[in-house]
Coordinates of C-alpha atoms in Angstrom, one line a residue:
X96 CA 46.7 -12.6 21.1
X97 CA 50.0 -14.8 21.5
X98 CA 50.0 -18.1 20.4
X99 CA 52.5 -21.3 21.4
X100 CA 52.1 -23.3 18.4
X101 CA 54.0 -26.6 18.2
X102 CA 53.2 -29.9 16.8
X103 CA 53.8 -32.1 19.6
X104 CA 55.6 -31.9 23.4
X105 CA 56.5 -33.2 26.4
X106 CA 56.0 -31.0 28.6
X107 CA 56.2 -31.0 32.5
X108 CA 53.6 -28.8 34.5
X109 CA 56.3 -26.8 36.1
X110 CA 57.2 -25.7 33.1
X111 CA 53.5 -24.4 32.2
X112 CA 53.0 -21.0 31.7
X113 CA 49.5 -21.1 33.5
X114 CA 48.3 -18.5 30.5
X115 CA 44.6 -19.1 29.1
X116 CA 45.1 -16.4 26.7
X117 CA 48.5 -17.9 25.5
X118 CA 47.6 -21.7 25.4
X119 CA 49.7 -24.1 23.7
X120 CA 49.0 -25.1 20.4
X121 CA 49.2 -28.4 19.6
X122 CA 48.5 -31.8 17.5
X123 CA 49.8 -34.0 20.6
X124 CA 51.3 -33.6 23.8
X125 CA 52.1 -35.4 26.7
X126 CA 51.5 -33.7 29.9
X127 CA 53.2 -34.6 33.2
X128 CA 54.8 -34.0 36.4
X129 CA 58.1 -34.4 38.0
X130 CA 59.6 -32.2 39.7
X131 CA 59.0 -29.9 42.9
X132 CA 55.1 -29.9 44.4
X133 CA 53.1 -27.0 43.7
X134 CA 49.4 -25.9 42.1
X135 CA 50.0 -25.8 38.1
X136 CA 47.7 -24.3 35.4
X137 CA 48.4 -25.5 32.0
X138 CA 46.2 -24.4 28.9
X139 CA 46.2 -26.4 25.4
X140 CA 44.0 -26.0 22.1
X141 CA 43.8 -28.2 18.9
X142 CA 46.1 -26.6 16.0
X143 CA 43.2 -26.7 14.0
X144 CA 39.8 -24.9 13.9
X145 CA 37.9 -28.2 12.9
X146 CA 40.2 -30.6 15.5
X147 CA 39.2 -32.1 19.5
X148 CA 41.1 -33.1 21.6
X149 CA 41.0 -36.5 23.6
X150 CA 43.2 -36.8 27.1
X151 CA 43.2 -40.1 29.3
X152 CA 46.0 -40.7 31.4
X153 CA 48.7 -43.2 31.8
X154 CA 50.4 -43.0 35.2
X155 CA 47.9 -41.4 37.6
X156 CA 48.8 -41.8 41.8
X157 CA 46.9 -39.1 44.1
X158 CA 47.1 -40.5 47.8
X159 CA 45.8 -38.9 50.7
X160 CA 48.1 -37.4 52.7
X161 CA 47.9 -35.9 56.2
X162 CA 44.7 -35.6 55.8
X163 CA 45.0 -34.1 52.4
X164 CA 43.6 -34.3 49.1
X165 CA 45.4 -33.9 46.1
X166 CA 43.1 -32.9 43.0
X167 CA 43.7 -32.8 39.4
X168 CA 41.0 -31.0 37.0
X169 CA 40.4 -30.7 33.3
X170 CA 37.8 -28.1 32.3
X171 CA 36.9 -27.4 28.3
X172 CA 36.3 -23.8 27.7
X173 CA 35.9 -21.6 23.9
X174 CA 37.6 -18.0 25.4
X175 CA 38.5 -15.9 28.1
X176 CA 37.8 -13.2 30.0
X177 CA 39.3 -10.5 32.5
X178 CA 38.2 -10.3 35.7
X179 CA 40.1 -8.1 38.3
X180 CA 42.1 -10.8 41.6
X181 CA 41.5 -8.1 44.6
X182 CA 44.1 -8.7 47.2
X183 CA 42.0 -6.4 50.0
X184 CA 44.1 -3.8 49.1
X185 CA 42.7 -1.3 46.3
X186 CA 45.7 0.1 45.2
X187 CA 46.9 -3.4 44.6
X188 CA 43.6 -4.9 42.4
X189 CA 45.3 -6.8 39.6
X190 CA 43.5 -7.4 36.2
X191 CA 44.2 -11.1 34.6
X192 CA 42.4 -13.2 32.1
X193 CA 40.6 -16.2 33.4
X194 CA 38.9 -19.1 31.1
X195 CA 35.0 -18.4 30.3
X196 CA 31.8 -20.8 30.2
X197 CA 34.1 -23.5 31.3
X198 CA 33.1 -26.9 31.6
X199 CA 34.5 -29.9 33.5
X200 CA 35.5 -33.0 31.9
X201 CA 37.8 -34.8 34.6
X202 CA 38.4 -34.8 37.3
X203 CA 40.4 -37.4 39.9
X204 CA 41.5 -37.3 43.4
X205 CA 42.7 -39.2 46.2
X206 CA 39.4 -40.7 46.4
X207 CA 38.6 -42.0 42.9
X208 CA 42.4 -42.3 41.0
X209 CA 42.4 -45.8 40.9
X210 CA 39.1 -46.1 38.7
X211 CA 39.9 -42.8 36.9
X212 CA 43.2 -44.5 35.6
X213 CA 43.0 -44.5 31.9
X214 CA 40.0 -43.3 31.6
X215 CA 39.7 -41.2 27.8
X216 CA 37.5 -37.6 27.8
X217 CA 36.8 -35.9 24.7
X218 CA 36.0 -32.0 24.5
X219 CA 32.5 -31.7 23.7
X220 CA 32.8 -29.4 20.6
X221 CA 35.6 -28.7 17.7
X222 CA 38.3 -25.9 18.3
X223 CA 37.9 -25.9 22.7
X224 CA 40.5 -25.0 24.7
X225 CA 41.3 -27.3 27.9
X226 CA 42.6 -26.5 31.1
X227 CA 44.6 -28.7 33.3
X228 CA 44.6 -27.9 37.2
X229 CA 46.8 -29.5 39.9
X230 CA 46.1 -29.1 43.4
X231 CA 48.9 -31.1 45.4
X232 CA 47.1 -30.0 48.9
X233 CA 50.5 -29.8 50.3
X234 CA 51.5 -33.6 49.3
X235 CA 54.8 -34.2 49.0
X236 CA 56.7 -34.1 45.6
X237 CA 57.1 -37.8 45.8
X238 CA 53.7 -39.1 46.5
X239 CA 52.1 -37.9 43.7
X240 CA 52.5 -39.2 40.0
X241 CA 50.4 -38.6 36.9
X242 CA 51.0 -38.2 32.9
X243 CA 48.2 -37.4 30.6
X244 CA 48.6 -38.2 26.7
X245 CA 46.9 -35.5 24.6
X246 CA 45.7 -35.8 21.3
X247 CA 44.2 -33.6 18.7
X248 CA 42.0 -35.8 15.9
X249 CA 39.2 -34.8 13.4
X250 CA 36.1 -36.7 12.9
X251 CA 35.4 -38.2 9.3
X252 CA 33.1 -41.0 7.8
X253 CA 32.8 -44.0 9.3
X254 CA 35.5 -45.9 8.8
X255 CA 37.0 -43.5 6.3
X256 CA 39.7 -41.0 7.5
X257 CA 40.6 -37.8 5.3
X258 CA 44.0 -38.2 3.7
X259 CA 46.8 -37.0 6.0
X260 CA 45.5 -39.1 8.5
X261 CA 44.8 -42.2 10.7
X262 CA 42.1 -43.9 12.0
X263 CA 42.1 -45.2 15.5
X264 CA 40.5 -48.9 15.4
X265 CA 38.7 -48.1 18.5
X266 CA 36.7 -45.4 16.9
X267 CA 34.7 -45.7 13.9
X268 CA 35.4 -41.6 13.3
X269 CA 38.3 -40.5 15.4
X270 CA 41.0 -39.2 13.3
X271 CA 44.3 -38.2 14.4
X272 CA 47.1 -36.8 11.9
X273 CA 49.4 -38.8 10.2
X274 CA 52.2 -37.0 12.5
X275 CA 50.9 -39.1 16.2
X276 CA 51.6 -42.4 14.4
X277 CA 54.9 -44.4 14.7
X278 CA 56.4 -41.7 17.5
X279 CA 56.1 -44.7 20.2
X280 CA 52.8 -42.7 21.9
X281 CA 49.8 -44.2 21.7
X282 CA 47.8 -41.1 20.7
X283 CA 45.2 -43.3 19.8
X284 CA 44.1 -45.0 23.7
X285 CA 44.4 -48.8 22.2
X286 CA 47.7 -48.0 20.8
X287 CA 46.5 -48.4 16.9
X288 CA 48.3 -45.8 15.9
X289 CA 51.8 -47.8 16.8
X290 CA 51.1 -51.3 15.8
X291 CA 48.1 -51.1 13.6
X292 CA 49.6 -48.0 11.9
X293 CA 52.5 -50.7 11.2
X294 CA 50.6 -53.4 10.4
X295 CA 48.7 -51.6 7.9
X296 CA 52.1 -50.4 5.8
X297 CA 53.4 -53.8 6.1
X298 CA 49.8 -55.7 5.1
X299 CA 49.8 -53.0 1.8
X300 CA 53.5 -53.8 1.1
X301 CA 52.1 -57.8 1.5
X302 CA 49.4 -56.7 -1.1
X303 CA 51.5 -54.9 -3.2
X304 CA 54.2 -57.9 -3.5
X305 CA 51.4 -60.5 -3.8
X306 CA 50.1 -59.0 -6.9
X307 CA 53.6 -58.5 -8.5
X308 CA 53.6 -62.7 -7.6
X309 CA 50.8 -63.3 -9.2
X310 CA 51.3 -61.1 -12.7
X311 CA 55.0 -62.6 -12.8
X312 CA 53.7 -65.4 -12.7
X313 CA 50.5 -65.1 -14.9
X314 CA 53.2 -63.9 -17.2
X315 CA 55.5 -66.8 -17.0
X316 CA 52.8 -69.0 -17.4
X317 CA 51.8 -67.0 -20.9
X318 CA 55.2 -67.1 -22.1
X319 CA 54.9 -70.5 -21.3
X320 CA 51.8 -71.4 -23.2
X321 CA 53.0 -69.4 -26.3
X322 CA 56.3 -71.3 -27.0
X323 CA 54.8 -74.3 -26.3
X324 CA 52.7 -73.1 -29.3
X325 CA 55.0 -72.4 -31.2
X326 CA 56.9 -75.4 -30.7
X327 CA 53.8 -77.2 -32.2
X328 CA 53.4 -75.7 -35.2
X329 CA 57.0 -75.1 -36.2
X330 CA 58.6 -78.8 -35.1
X331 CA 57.3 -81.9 -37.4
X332 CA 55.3 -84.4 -36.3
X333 CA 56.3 -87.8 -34.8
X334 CA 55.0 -89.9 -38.1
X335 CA 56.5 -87.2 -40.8
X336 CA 59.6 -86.9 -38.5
X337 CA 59.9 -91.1 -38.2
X338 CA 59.6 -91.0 -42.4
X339 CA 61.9 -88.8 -42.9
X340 CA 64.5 -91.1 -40.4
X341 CA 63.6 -93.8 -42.7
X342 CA 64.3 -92.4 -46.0
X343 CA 67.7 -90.6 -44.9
X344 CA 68.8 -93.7 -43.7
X345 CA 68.0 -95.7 -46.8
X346 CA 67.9 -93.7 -49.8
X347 CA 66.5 -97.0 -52.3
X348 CA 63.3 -97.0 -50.3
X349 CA 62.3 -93.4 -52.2
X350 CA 63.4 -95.5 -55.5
X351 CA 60.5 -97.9 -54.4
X352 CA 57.9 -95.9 -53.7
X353 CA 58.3 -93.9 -57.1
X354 CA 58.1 -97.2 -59.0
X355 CA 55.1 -98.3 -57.2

């Protein structure tokens, strides 16, 4: 089996090659469409054997037009299987692979886009595939807009990631690899893998200079303490040092004393 293994896209759903068997493999992705109207198929699967994917999406217009419905779908599924497309003609039955036990996970029309706008959807198990379907019903190009943001994450600890990686803040457990951060997508739906991702090098580089501070300065203050210790025991004192004054400048006074 063929395999489109990358670590993350842009890709439009023209450009899908509407495959089950050869989905793409991915860490992120962001799915959208563009161009000319027609029904797409496009397949994606975690790079990973112990990775989910999350999808929500950012842009997401479906109308009703002419008495039409557009329709976008994502199922999950774990394989695929053949199953034989019979065009009422039997020399002309044609044998294709097709996804198995799938399972839908969103879906959003001309009825319900507004509310399904942003709206996140997880795949139910590790290592599933996911299948994106759009159904234009004969809108026109124009009329219909949508861009989903894909995401492959692991689930850890509670509040403790595996190394490699970043925790969204809006999941205690939700993963995603140190690749999806700082690429100006927010893999992670609140965006925390943009700003907090940042804020969290910048508060360690805060942490890191505030403890250099304080041992320079701990140090300074040492240094400090120990000359002034020195200082003491090395200078003489005010009453030895105002005897001494008064001896230089009158030599007869030690001439005094030593009779007395």
């Amino acid at each position: 089996m063929e395999f489109i293994s990358v670590e993350y896209i842009q890709i439009d759903t023209q450009d899908c090659f509407g495959l089950p068997e050869k989905p793409f493999i991915i860490f992120g992705a962001v799915v959208s469409h563009t161009r000319a109207i027609g029904r797409t198929l496009c397949y994606f699967q975690p790079s990973e054997q112990n990775q989910y994917l999350s999808i929500y999406p950012t842009k997401l217009v479906l109308p009703s037009q002419f008495g039409t419905c557009p329709v976008i779908q994502i199922k999950e599924f774990t394989s695929v299987r053949d199953e034989l497309i019979d065009n009422s003609d039997v020399n002309m039955i044609i044998p294709m692979k097709v996804p198995d036990d799938t399972k839908l996970i969103f879906q959003a029309n001309c009825t319900n886009y507004p509310s399904m706008l942003d709206k996140v959807v997880h795949t139910s198990s590790s290592n599933l595939k996911i299948q994106i379907l759009f159904d234009p019903a004969n809108s026109a190009a124009s009329d219909v807009t949508y861009q989903f943001v894909i995401s492959s994450y692991v689930l850890g600890p509670s509040y403790n990631c595996p190394s490699d990686t970043f925790r969204c803040w809006d999941a205690a457990t939700n993963c995603i690899p140190d690749s999806l951060t700082c690429d100006t997508i927010a893999n992670c739906h609140d965006g925390s893998d943009e700003n907090g991702y940042l804020l969290s090098i910048f508060g360690l580089i805060l942490l890191v200079l505030t403890i250099v501070f304080v041992i320079r300065k701990q140090r300074k203050h040492k240094r400090k303490t120990e000359q002034t210790w020195i200082d003491m025991t090395t200078q003489p004192s005010a009453k030895a040092h105002q005897c001494k004054s008064i001896i230089c400048n009158n030599p007869n006074q030690l001439l005094i004393y030593s009779e007395r």
